[in-house]
Each structure stands twice: as structure tokens, then as C-alpha cells.
Coordinates of C-alpha atoms in Angstrom, one line a residue:
M1110 CA 0.0 0.0 0.0
R1111 CA 1.3 3.5 -0.9
R1112 CA 1.1 6.1 1.8
M1113 CA -0.5 9.5 1.1
R1114 CA 2.6 11.2 2.6
S1115 CA 6.4 11.0 2.2
P1116 CA 8.1 10.8 5.7
S1117 CA 11.5 11.5 4.1
H1118 CA 10.5 15.1 3.4
T1119 CA 9.5 16.5 6.8
A1120 CA 9.3 20.2 6.1
P1121 CA 7.0 20.0 3.0
M1122 CA 4.8 17.6 5.0
L1123 CA 4.5 19.9 7.9
A1124 CA 3.3 22.6 5.5
L1125 CA 0.9 20.2 4.0
S1126 CA -0.4 19.2 7.4
C1127 CA -1.2 22.8 8.3
A1128 CA -3.1 23.1 5.0
L1129 CA -5.0 19.9 5.8
V1130 CA -5.8 21.2 9.2
L1131 CA -7.4 24.4 7.9
S1132 CA -9.3 22.6 5.1
A1133 CA -10.4 19.8 7.4
C1134 CA -11.6 22.1 10.1
S1135 CA -13.6 24.0 7.4
A1136 CA -15.0 20.7 6.0
W1137 CA -15.8 19.1 9.3
G1138 CA -16.9 22.1 11.3
G1139 CA -18.6 24.5 8.8
E1140 CA -22.3 25.0 8.2
D1141 CA -22.4 22.4 5.5
A1142 CA -20.3 19.8 7.4
P1143 CA -21.8 16.3 7.6
E1144 CA -23.0 15.0 10.9
P1145 CA -20.2 13.3 12.9
P1146 CA -20.2 9.5 12.7
G1147 CA -22.5 7.8 15.2
P1148 CA -21.4 5.3 17.8
S1149 CA -21.0 1.6 17.1
A1150 CA -20.7 -1.6 19.2
I1151 CA -17.1 -0.7 20.0
S1152 CA -17.8 2.9 21.1
P1153 CA -18.1 2.4 24.9
D1154 CA -14.9 3.5 26.6
A1155 CA -14.9 0.4 28.7
V1156 CA -14.6 -3.4 28.4
V1157 CA -17.7 -4.8 26.7
V1158 CA -18.3 -8.5 26.2
C1159 CA -20.9 -10.3 24.1
E1160 CA -22.6 -11.9 27.2
E1161 CA -23.9 -8.4 28.0
T1162 CA -25.3 -7.8 24.5
G1163 CA -26.6 -11.3 23.9
D1164 CA -25.0 -11.9 20.4
C1165 CA -22.2 -14.3 21.3
G1166 CA -21.3 -16.6 18.4
Q1167 CA -23.2 -14.7 15.7
A1168 CA -21.1 -14.3 12.6
G1169 CA -19.9 -10.7 12.3
A1170 CA -20.9 -9.8 15.9
V1171 CA -18.4 -8.2 18.3
R1172 CA -17.4 -10.8 20.9
W1173 CA -15.6 -8.2 23.0
S1174 CA -14.2 -4.7 22.8
R1175 CA -11.9 -2.6 25.0
P1176 CA -10.0 0.7 24.9
L1177 CA -6.4 0.9 23.7
E1178 CA -4.0 3.0 25.7
G1179 CA -2.2 5.9 24.1
D1180 CA -2.7 8.5 21.3
F1181 CA -3.5 7.3 17.8
Y1182 CA -4.3 8.7 14.4
L1183 CA -5.4 7.4 11.0
E1184 CA -2.8 7.0 8.4
R1185 CA -4.0 7.4 4.8
F1186 CA -3.1 5.3 1.8
E1187 CA -3.7 5.9 -1.9
E1188 CA -5.1 2.5 -2.7
S1189 CA -7.0 1.4 0.4
G1190 CA -8.6 2.6 3.6
P1191 CA -6.7 4.1 6.5
L1192 CA -5.0 2.3 9.4
L1193 CA -4.8 3.1 13.1
R1194 CA -1.3 4.1 14.1
P1195 CA 0.4 5.3 17.3
A1196 CA 0.7 9.1 17.3
R1197 CA 4.2 9.0 18.7
H1198 CA 5.3 7.8 15.2
W1199 CA 3.7 10.5 13.1
L1200 CA 6.0 11.2 10.1
D1201 CA 8.2 8.3 11.2
Y1202 CA 8.5 5.9 8.3
K1203 CA 9.7 2.9 10.4
Y1204 CA 7.1 3.0 13.1
P1205 CA 5.4 -0.3 14.1
G1206 CA 1.7 -1.0 13.9
P1207 CA 0.0 -3.0 16.6
G1208 CA 0.4 -6.8 16.5
A1209 CA -1.0 -9.8 18.4
L1210 CA -1.0 -13.5 18.8
E1211 CA -2.9 -16.0 21.0
A1212 CA -2.0 -19.1 23.0
D1213 CA -3.9 -21.0 25.7
G1214 CA -6.6 -18.4 26.1
V1215 CA -4.2 -15.5 26.4
L1216 CA -3.9 -12.8 23.8
Y1217 CA -0.5 -11.1 23.7
L1218 CA -0.7 -7.6 22.1
H1219 CA 2.2 -5.2 21.3
T1220 CA 1.7 -1.5 20.7
A1221 CA 4.9 0.5 20.3
D1222 CA 7.2 -0.6 23.2
T1223 CA 4.6 -2.4 25.4
V1224 CA 3.3 -5.9 25.5
V1225 CA -0.1 -6.5 27.2
A1226 CA -1.6 -9.9 28.0
L1227 CA -5.4 -10.2 27.9
D1228 CA -7.8 -13.0 28.9
T1229 CA -9.7 -13.9 25.6
A1230 CA -12.8 -14.9 27.6
T1231 CA -13.2 -11.6 29.5
A1232 CA -10.9 -9.2 27.7
A1233 CA -9.4 -8.3 31.1
T1234 CA -5.8 -7.2 31.4
L1235 CA -3.6 -9.9 32.9
W1236 CA -0.3 -8.0 32.9
T1237 CA 1.6 -5.3 31.1
E1238 CA 5.4 -5.4 30.3
S1239 CA 7.6 -2.7 28.9
V1240 CA 10.0 -4.1 26.3
G1241 CA 12.3 -1.1 26.1
V1242 CA 12.1 -0.8 22.3
D1243 CA 9.3 -0.5 19.7
V1244 CA 8.3 -3.9 18.6
A1245 CA 7.8 -4.7 14.9
L1246 CA 6.6 -8.2 15.4
F1247 CA 6.8 -11.2 17.7
R1248 CA 6.3 -14.9 17.8
L1249 CA 5.9 -17.6 20.4
V1250 CA 8.6 -20.3 20.5
G1251 CA 7.3 -22.7 23.1
S1252 CA 6.4 -20.5 26.1
T1253 CA 8.9 -17.8 25.1
L1254 CA 7.8 -14.6 23.4
V1255 CA 10.5 -13.5 21.0
A1256 CA 10.1 -9.8 20.1
T1257 CA 11.8 -8.3 17.1
P1258 CA 12.6 -4.6 17.2
V1259 CA 11.7 -1.9 14.7
E1260 CA 14.5 -1.5 12.1
G1261 CA 16.9 1.2 13.2
Q1262 CA 16.5 0.6 16.9
G1263 CA 19.4 -1.7 17.2
Q1264 CA 19.7 -5.4 16.4
V1265 CA 20.6 -8.1 19.0
D1266 CA 20.5 -5.6 21.9
A1267 CA 16.8 -5.0 21.0
L1268 CA 15.8 -8.6 20.3
R1269 CA 13.8 -9.6 23.4
F1270 CA 13.1 -13.0 25.0
L1271 CA 10.2 -13.1 27.4
E1272 CA 9.0 -16.2 29.2
V1273 CA 5.3 -15.7 29.3
D1274 CA 2.1 -17.2 30.7
R1275 CA -1.1 -15.9 32.3
D1276 CA 0.7 -14.8 35.4
G1277 CA 3.3 -12.6 33.9
A1278 CA 6.4 -12.1 31.8
R1279 CA 10.0 -12.8 32.8
V1280 CA 12.7 -11.1 30.7
L1281 CA 15.4 -13.5 29.7
G1282 CA 19.0 -12.7 28.9
S1283 CA 20.9 -13.7 25.8
D1284 CA 24.5 -14.7 25.0
L1285 CA 24.3 -13.6 21.3
P1286 CA 27.2 -11.4 20.3
E1287 CA 26.6 -7.7 21.2
D1288 CA 27.7 -6.5 17.8
L1289 CA 25.5 -8.9 15.8
A1290 CA 23.4 -7.4 13.1
H1291 CA 20.9 -10.0 11.8
T1292 CA 18.1 -10.4 9.3
G1293 CA 15.4 -11.4 11.8
V1294 CA 14.1 -14.9 12.8
L1295 CA 14.5 -17.2 9.8
A1296 CA 12.6 -20.2 11.2
A1297 CA 11.7 -21.7 14.6
D1298 CA 10.0 -24.8 16.2
D1299 CA 8.8 -25.1 19.8
T1300 CA 12.3 -24.9 21.3
H1301 CA 14.8 -23.2 19.0
L1302 CA 15.0 -20.3 16.5
A1303 CA 17.5 -19.5 13.7
L1304 CA 19.1 -16.2 12.9
R1305 CA 21.5 -15.2 10.1
E1306 CA 24.1 -12.5 10.3
S1307 CA 23.5 -9.5 8.0
L1308 CA 26.7 -8.7 6.1
P1309 CA 27.7 -5.7 3.9
F1310 CA 26.7 -6.2 0.3
D1311 CA 30.3 -6.4 -0.9
S1312 CA 31.4 -8.9 1.8
E1313 CA 33.1 -12.1 0.5
D1314 CA 32.5 -14.0 3.8
D1315 CA 29.7 -16.5 4.5
P1316 CA 27.3 -15.2 7.1
R1317 CA 27.2 -16.6 10.6
Y1318 CA 24.1 -18.7 11.4
F1319 CA 23.0 -18.9 15.1
L1320 CA 20.7 -21.5 16.5
V1321 CA 19.2 -20.2 19.8
E1322 CA 17.5 -22.0 22.6
A1323 CA 14.4 -19.8 23.1
A1324 CA 13.8 -20.8 26.7
T1325 CA 17.1 -19.5 27.9
G1326 CA 18.4 -17.1 25.1
R1327 CA 21.5 -19.4 25.0
V1328 CA 23.2 -20.0 21.6
A1329 CA 23.1 -23.7 21.0
W1330 CA 25.6 -23.4 18.2
S1331 CA 26.8 -21.0 15.5
A1332 CA 28.8 -21.4 12.3
R1333 CA 29.6 -19.7 9.0
L1334 CA 27.4 -21.3 6.3
S1335 CA 26.5 -20.4 2.8
S1336 CA 23.5 -18.2 2.7
A1337 CA 20.4 -20.3 1.9
S1338 CA 17.0 -19.4 0.4
S1339 CA 14.8 -21.4 2.7
H1340 CA 15.2 -22.7 6.3
A1341 CA 13.5 -25.0 8.8
V1342 CA 14.3 -25.9 12.4
A1343 CA 13.8 -29.2 14.2
G1344 CA 15.4 -29.1 17.7
E1345 CA 19.1 -28.4 17.3
T1346 CA 19.0 -29.2 13.6
L1347 CA 18.9 -26.5 11.0
Y1348 CA 17.8 -27.4 7.5
L1349 CA 19.0 -25.1 4.7
G1350 CA 17.6 -25.1 1.2
Y1351 CA 19.7 -24.1 -1.8
S1352 CA 18.6 -23.4 -5.4
P1353 CA 21.7 -22.9 -7.6
E1354 CA 20.9 -21.4 -11.0
E1355 CA 22.4 -24.2 -13.1
E1356 CA 22.5 -27.1 -10.6
P1357 CA 19.9 -29.2 -8.9
S1358 CA 18.4 -27.8 -5.7
Y1359 CA 19.5 -29.4 -2.5
V1360 CA 19.1 -29.4 1.3
R1361 CA 21.8 -29.4 3.9
A1362 CA 21.2 -30.5 7.5
V1363 CA 23.4 -28.9 10.1
V1364 CA 23.9 -29.8 13.8
D1365 CA 26.4 -28.2 16.1
G1366 CA 27.6 -26.2 13.1
E1367 CA 28.6 -29.3 11.1
R1368 CA 26.8 -30.8 8.1
T1369 CA 25.1 -34.1 9.0
A1370 CA 23.3 -34.8 5.8
E1371 CA 22.9 -33.4 2.3
F1372 CA 20.5 -34.5 -0.4
E1373 CA 18.9 -33.2 -3.6
A1374 CA 15.4 -31.8 -3.5
P1375 CA 12.8 -33.9 -5.4
E1376 CA 11.9 -32.4 -8.8
Q1377 CA 8.2 -32.1 -7.9
A1378 CA 9.0 -29.9 -4.9
G1379 CA 9.5 -26.9 -7.2
L1380 CA 12.4 -24.4 -7.3
D1381 CA 10.6 -21.9 -5.1
G1382 CA 9.5 -24.4 -2.4
E1383 CA 9.9 -23.5 1.3
L1384 CA 11.1 -26.0 3.9
R1385 CA 8.9 -26.9 6.9
A1386 CA 9.8 -29.5 9.5
V1387 CA 7.1 -31.7 11.1
P1388 CA 8.0 -32.4 14.7
E1389 CA 9.1 -36.1 15.0
G1390 CA 8.1 -36.4 11.3
P1391 CA 9.2 -35.7 7.7
L1392 CA 10.7 -32.6 6.2
L1393 CA 8.2 -30.8 3.9
F1394 CA 8.8 -29.0 0.7
D1395 CA 5.9 -26.4 0.7
T1396 CA 4.7 -24.8 -2.6
P1397 CA 3.2 -21.5 -1.4
G1398 CA 0.8 -19.7 -3.7
C1399 CA -0.2 -22.9 -5.5
A1400 CA -3.6 -23.3 -3.8
S1401 CA -5.3 -20.4 -5.6
A1402 CA -2.9 -19.8 -8.4
E1403 CA -4.1 -19.5 -12.0
E1404 CA -4.4 -22.9 -13.6
G1405 CA -1.0 -24.2 -14.8
R1406 CA 1.1 -21.6 -12.9
C1407 CA 2.5 -24.1 -10.5
G1408 CA 2.9 -26.9 -13.2
E1409 CA 4.0 -30.1 -11.6
D1410 CA 5.1 -28.5 -8.3
R1411 CA 3.5 -30.4 -5.4
V1412 CA 3.7 -30.4 -1.6
T1413 CA 6.2 -33.2 -0.9
A1414 CA 7.4 -35.0 2.2
V1415 CA 10.9 -36.5 2.5
D1416 CA 12.8 -38.4 5.1
P1417 CA 14.9 -35.8 6.9
V1418 CA 17.9 -38.2 7.1
D1419 CA 18.4 -39.1 3.5
G1420 CA 15.9 -37.2 1.4
E1421 CA 13.9 -40.2 0.4
V1422 CA 10.5 -39.2 -0.9
L1423 CA 7.8 -40.4 1.4
W1424 CA 4.8 -38.9 -0.4
T1425 CA 3.7 -36.2 -2.8
H1426 CA 0.3 -34.5 -2.6
T1427 CA -1.9 -35.2 -5.6
A1428 CA -3.0 -31.6 -6.4
P1429 CA -1.3 -28.2 -6.4
G1430 CA -1.5 -26.6 -3.0
E1431 CA 0.2 -25.2 0.0
V1432 CA 0.8 -26.1 3.6
V1433 CA -1.4 -24.3 6.1
S1434 CA -0.1 -25.8 9.3
V1435 CA 1.3 -28.9 10.9
S1436 CA 0.4 -30.6 14.2
A1437 CA 2.7 -32.7 16.4
G1438 CA 2.0 -35.7 18.6
R1439 CA 1.9 -39.4 18.2
D1440 CA 0.1 -39.1 14.9
P1441 CA 1.3 -35.9 13.3
L1442 CA -0.8 -34.2 10.6
V1443 CA -0.2 -31.8 7.7
F1444 CA -3.0 -29.4 6.8
V1445 CA -3.0 -28.4 3.1
H1446 CA -5.1 -26.0 1.1
D1447 CA -5.4 -27.2 -2.5
E1448 CA -7.6 -26.4 -5.5
D1449 CA -10.5 -28.4 -4.1
G1450 CA -10.4 -27.0 -0.5
Y1451 CA -8.7 -28.0 2.8
R1452 CA -7.3 -31.4 3.5
A1453 CA -5.8 -33.0 6.7
L1454 CA -3.1 -35.4 5.7
D1455 CA -1.2 -38.2 7.6
A1456 CA 2.2 -36.7 7.9
D1457 CA 3.9 -40.0 7.4
T1458 CA 1.9 -41.3 4.4
G1459 CA 0.2 -38.3 2.8
Q1460 CA -3.2 -40.0 3.1
V1461 CA -6.2 -37.7 3.2
L1462 CA -7.8 -38.2 6.6
A1463 CA -10.3 -35.3 6.6
E1464 CA -11.7 -32.6 4.3
D1465 CA -13.1 -29.1 4.6
G1466 CA -15.9 -29.2 7.2
G1467 CA -14.3 -32.1 9.0
I1468 CA -11.2 -30.0 9.9
D1469 CA -11.2 -28.0 13.2
A1470 CA -10.9 -24.3 12.5
A1471 CA -8.1 -24.2 15.1
E1472 CA -5.9 -26.0 12.6
L1473 CA -6.6 -23.4 9.9
L1474 CA -6.1 -20.1 11.9
S1475 CA -3.5 -18.7 9.6
E1476 CA -6.1 -18.7 6.8
F1477 CA -8.5 -16.3 8.6
G1478 CA -8.0 -12.6 8.0
A1479 CA -9.6 -9.6 6.5
E1480 CA -9.7 -7.7 3.2
H1481 CA -9.5 -3.9 3.0
H1482 CA -11.7 -2.1 0.5
A1483 CA -9.6 -1.5 -2.6
L1484 CA -9.7 2.0 -4.0
E1485 CA -9.8 3.0 -7.6
E1486 CA -8.4 6.4 -8.5
E1487 CA -11.8 7.9 -9.4
E1488 CA -13.5 6.5 -6.3
A1489 CA -10.7 7.8 -4.0
A1490 CA -11.1 11.3 -5.5
S1491 CA -14.9 11.3 -4.9
L1492 CA -14.8 10.3 -1.3
T1493 CA -15.2 12.8 1.5
Q1494 CA -12.8 12.6 4.4
Q1495 CA -15.4 11.0 6.6
E1496 CA -16.4 8.4 3.9
Y1497 CA -12.7 7.5 3.4
D1498 CA -12.1 7.1 7.2
L1499 CA -15.0 4.8 7.5
L1500 CA -14.3 2.5 4.6
P1501 CA -15.2 -1.0 5.8
I1502 CA -13.1 -4.1 6.3
R1503 CA -14.4 -7.6 5.5
P1504 CA -13.5 -10.8 7.5
T1505 CA -12.2 -13.7 5.3
G1506 CA -11.4 -17.4 5.9
P1507 CA -12.6 -20.9 5.4
G1508 CA -16.4 -21.0 5.6
V1509 CA -16.6 -17.4 6.5
D1510 CA -19.7 -15.7 5.2
V1511 CA -19.6 -12.3 6.8
G1512 CA -20.2 -9.0 5.0
P1513 CA -18.1 -5.9 5.4
L1514 CA -18.0 -4.5 8.9
E1515 CA -19.9 -1.3 7.9
G1516 CA -19.8 1.5 10.4
L1517 CA -18.1 -0.6 13.1
A1518 CA -14.6 0.9 13.1
A1519 CA -12.4 3.4 11.3
G1520 CA -8.9 2.3 10.3
A1521 CA -9.6 -1.3 11.3
E1522 CA -6.7 -3.8 10.9
H1523 CA -6.8 -7.5 11.5
L1524 CA -4.1 -8.6 14.0
T1525 CA -4.7 -12.3 14.6
T1526 CA -7.3 -15.1 14.9
Y1527 CA -7.8 -17.5 17.8
P1528 CA -10.2 -20.5 18.3
G1529 CA -13.7 -19.6 19.4
P1530 CA -14.9 -21.0 22.7
D1531 CA -17.7 -22.9 20.9
G1532 CA -15.7 -23.9 17.8
G1533 CA -15.1 -21.6 14.8
A1534 CA -12.7 -18.7 14.9
V1535 CA -12.5 -15.2 16.4
G1536 CA -10.7 -12.4 14.6
V1537 CA -8.9 -9.7 16.6
Y1538 CA -8.8 -6.1 15.3
A1539 CA -7.4 -2.7 16.2
G1540 CA -9.5 0.3 15.0
C1541 CA -11.1 3.6 16.0
A1542 CA -14.6 3.9 17.3
P1543 CA -16.5 5.9 14.6
D1544 CA -17.6 8.6 17.1
G1545 CA -14.0 8.9 18.3
L1546 CA -12.8 10.5 15.0
R1547 CA -11.5 14.0 15.3
P1548 CA -10.5 16.3 12.4
P1549 CA -7.0 17.6 12.1
A1550 CA -6.3 20.4 14.6
M1551 CA -3.4 22.6 15.6
D1552 CA -3.5 21.2 19.2
A1553 CA -3.7 17.6 18.1
P1554 CA -0.8 15.1 18.5
T1555 CA -0.5 14.8 14.7
G1556 CA -1.5 16.6 11.6
A1557 CA -3.9 13.8 10.6
T1558 CA -7.3 12.6 11.6
T1559 CA -7.0 11.9 15.3
C1560 CA -8.6 9.0 17.0
A1561 CA -10.0 9.8 20.5
G1562 CA -11.5 6.3 20.7
P1563 CA -8.9 3.7 19.9
R1564 CA -10.2 0.2 20.5
L1565 CA -9.1 -3.4 20.4
F1566 CA -12.0 -5.7 19.5
A1567 CA -12.8 -9.2 18.5
V1568 CA -15.3 -10.4 15.9
D1569 CA -16.9 -13.8 15.6
Y1570 CA -16.2 -15.5 12.3

């Protein structure tokens, strides 16, 4: 999405902001100004749960809503609706948007430099932890929350490891080199994560790879290895996928910095395949983008499972598709989205065990999201400020039949999805209560439309 501003040119933008303030005040506050937006289900400045409104489980209904702490504004884009953003990062190109993930009934939310844990049943705050740097994204590795900083706020000194649960967060140390610049988390399983050193463009050295034990922040091993195009982690084993231009693609397994296995990738795996490791199971060659691609685009590329020891092909999925998730346990499963829908496969044999409606939504959470209203140039030019700010967002996902969320929130953004208490899925959003919109003003924290009613809310899918 292209922004309607250029953060690299601050002075012109400040002048433009002043012009916008004057024009917006005239448009919003003059005699011919439209009525301000009315309230919606997320407008109350308090925690509201669906048990109070009686619509729990209804598709498109708000399951819960709660205020977001801090000052926010709406950032404009040329090709889609606005997004809610922290005011402290006005005119800062590298600011972070909010982000969230859920585990065991706890929603972990990051806004700027703070992580908040919420109970998904009551939306009550369980605890709040300051991370010390603005968080760009985070992931759970086992019970450890690994937070990646915003670019430009340091590298390893800003990578945070927090052991988390319902009762609180414990900040963990790390023995990664203090001068390490890295490219972010490449891959992870439930215990370890992999990082790769970021080297200057003209460097002739191979980068250092680090395998880190997430529960302690301890480096399990590091080694200089040729830079790979795909990665997977299984315990203390790092799998690296290589696709030389004029040679067969291959995979290298590395333990304690030493190569333990190397084998060619099967032809049907595709040159652009991504590696995924099934816990206690096979190594997968994923073919992302092949589930809904135009006919023939993926050719003979197929999701393929191999023995991680010697690369022997165990099975190949029959239709073009992509891996959605994998589950561990005594009988591991691979969940695939192909041209005919969703399939649950036996990880060892590739046999189809369940289809579409027979698959729990909890296994397909990554497939649930939301679509922003796409703007054509003529439409964008014809919208008033208020109409633009209230462009709706539409929930999407397997079996979801929910219309656009008209009038519910301004600048809404889907953050994550978690399993519903009665089955199905619940989407989590950040947005502004419609009656919380304020036109640009000289005494506002930014030169944009201000949000006086920032909200975190959940919608039943």
C-alpha cells in the first residue's frame, strides 16, 4: 500500500499538514459539514463482552471490545482505507503497527514498546510489560515470546526474549554477540530459532548462522554457512535449502555447526519451495501460492514430504496446493489448502484423513484474516474525508460468510485469529470507534485525523 505522505520530506509535509488542518476544520466544522459519525458496538470507553449484548457466536458480531491505551491517528493510503497508528510515530517511516497472537486463552498484544496480556474470555488485562524498544513483530517459541525490534532501533540488543504465561512475563538474557546485526528470525520450532548475520553487500564472507534456545536465550551453536534461500528448524538441527541457478536444488542438515546430511530436492518440490519441519516427522517442501494460483502456474510442483535423514521421498500430494499448518504428537498431521479445498493429511503417508468441514478451525487459523476495501483512483477522488475514514473491512477465511464491517470501526486492521470457545474462529482487530474520530487540529498530537476512541476488539467469524 502506498502512503499519502512522504516521511522523508518532513518540512513540506508539515506545511501540507497545516493546510490539511485548515481545510479539514472547514469541511468538518462548517455550516455544510456532515453529521459526525454515530457510535457503534465498540464505542463504549470500557470493556464490553458479548454476554452483555446477547449476540455471542453470531457471525460478524463483536465478541468483546476494550480501549487501547495511548494516542492514535489514522494514516491514509492511496489504494485502500486508513489504518490506526500510534501518534508517537507521526512522520516516522519505520514505526510499528499493533500486533497480536494468542496461546492457551491469552492474547498477547504489542503496541509501540509495550506488551499486554489479555484474557480472551473476559478481555481483562492480565499484565503489562515494557519491552524497552518499539516492537515490529513477535512470535511464540514454546512459552517464550520473541520480540523483534523496529528497524533502526538496534539489532541483537533489541531482540527480546520473554518467558510468558497468564501470570506474567520474565525477561530472559541472551548470549548472542553484542555486535551482531541479523536479518530477523528465519525459522523456529517449539524450542529453537535460527538467525542469520547481516553482512555488507560487498562482503566475501559467508554469514554466521545462530541456533538459539528460546527458553534461555542461549546460543546452542553458531557457524559460518553459505546463505540459503529457505530454512527449517527441528530441535538443534537447522535445514538449509539451496537453489543454484544451473545445478539441482538441494538441502543441507546442520547440527552443532557441522553438516550431518545433504540430499537433492525432489523435482516435484518446485524451485521456489519452502522448507517446513514436522516435529518427529518428515521434512516438507511447501509450494506457497499454489492453492489459488491460476491454472498451470505451478505446473507439476507439489507439496512433498521426504525423510529428513536421507531425502527419500515419502509422499507427494496429488494436487497443487500449499501447507497451512502442521500438528505434532503421536500421529502428526499436515493441513493443506489445494484447488479443491482444505485437507488433513497423515504426515507419514500423505493419506487424506479429513476434508473441509471435518477440519477444526483451530488448525486453519492462519487462513483467517480480512480484506480492505480496494480504492480505484476515481473513487478515491470522490470520497469525503469521513467516507474515506469509514471504509469497511471484510472478514475472510474458510467457511466465513460475513459481510463488510460497515460503520463498526475506522482504520480497522486484522491482527490475529484465535479459536472460538464454541468452535469456529474469532478475529482480533485494532481500530477507532467511529464517534472517536476528530478532524486535524493545531493542538492535536498529529496533523492527521485523530482517534479519540482507539479500540481493540474481536469479531466472531
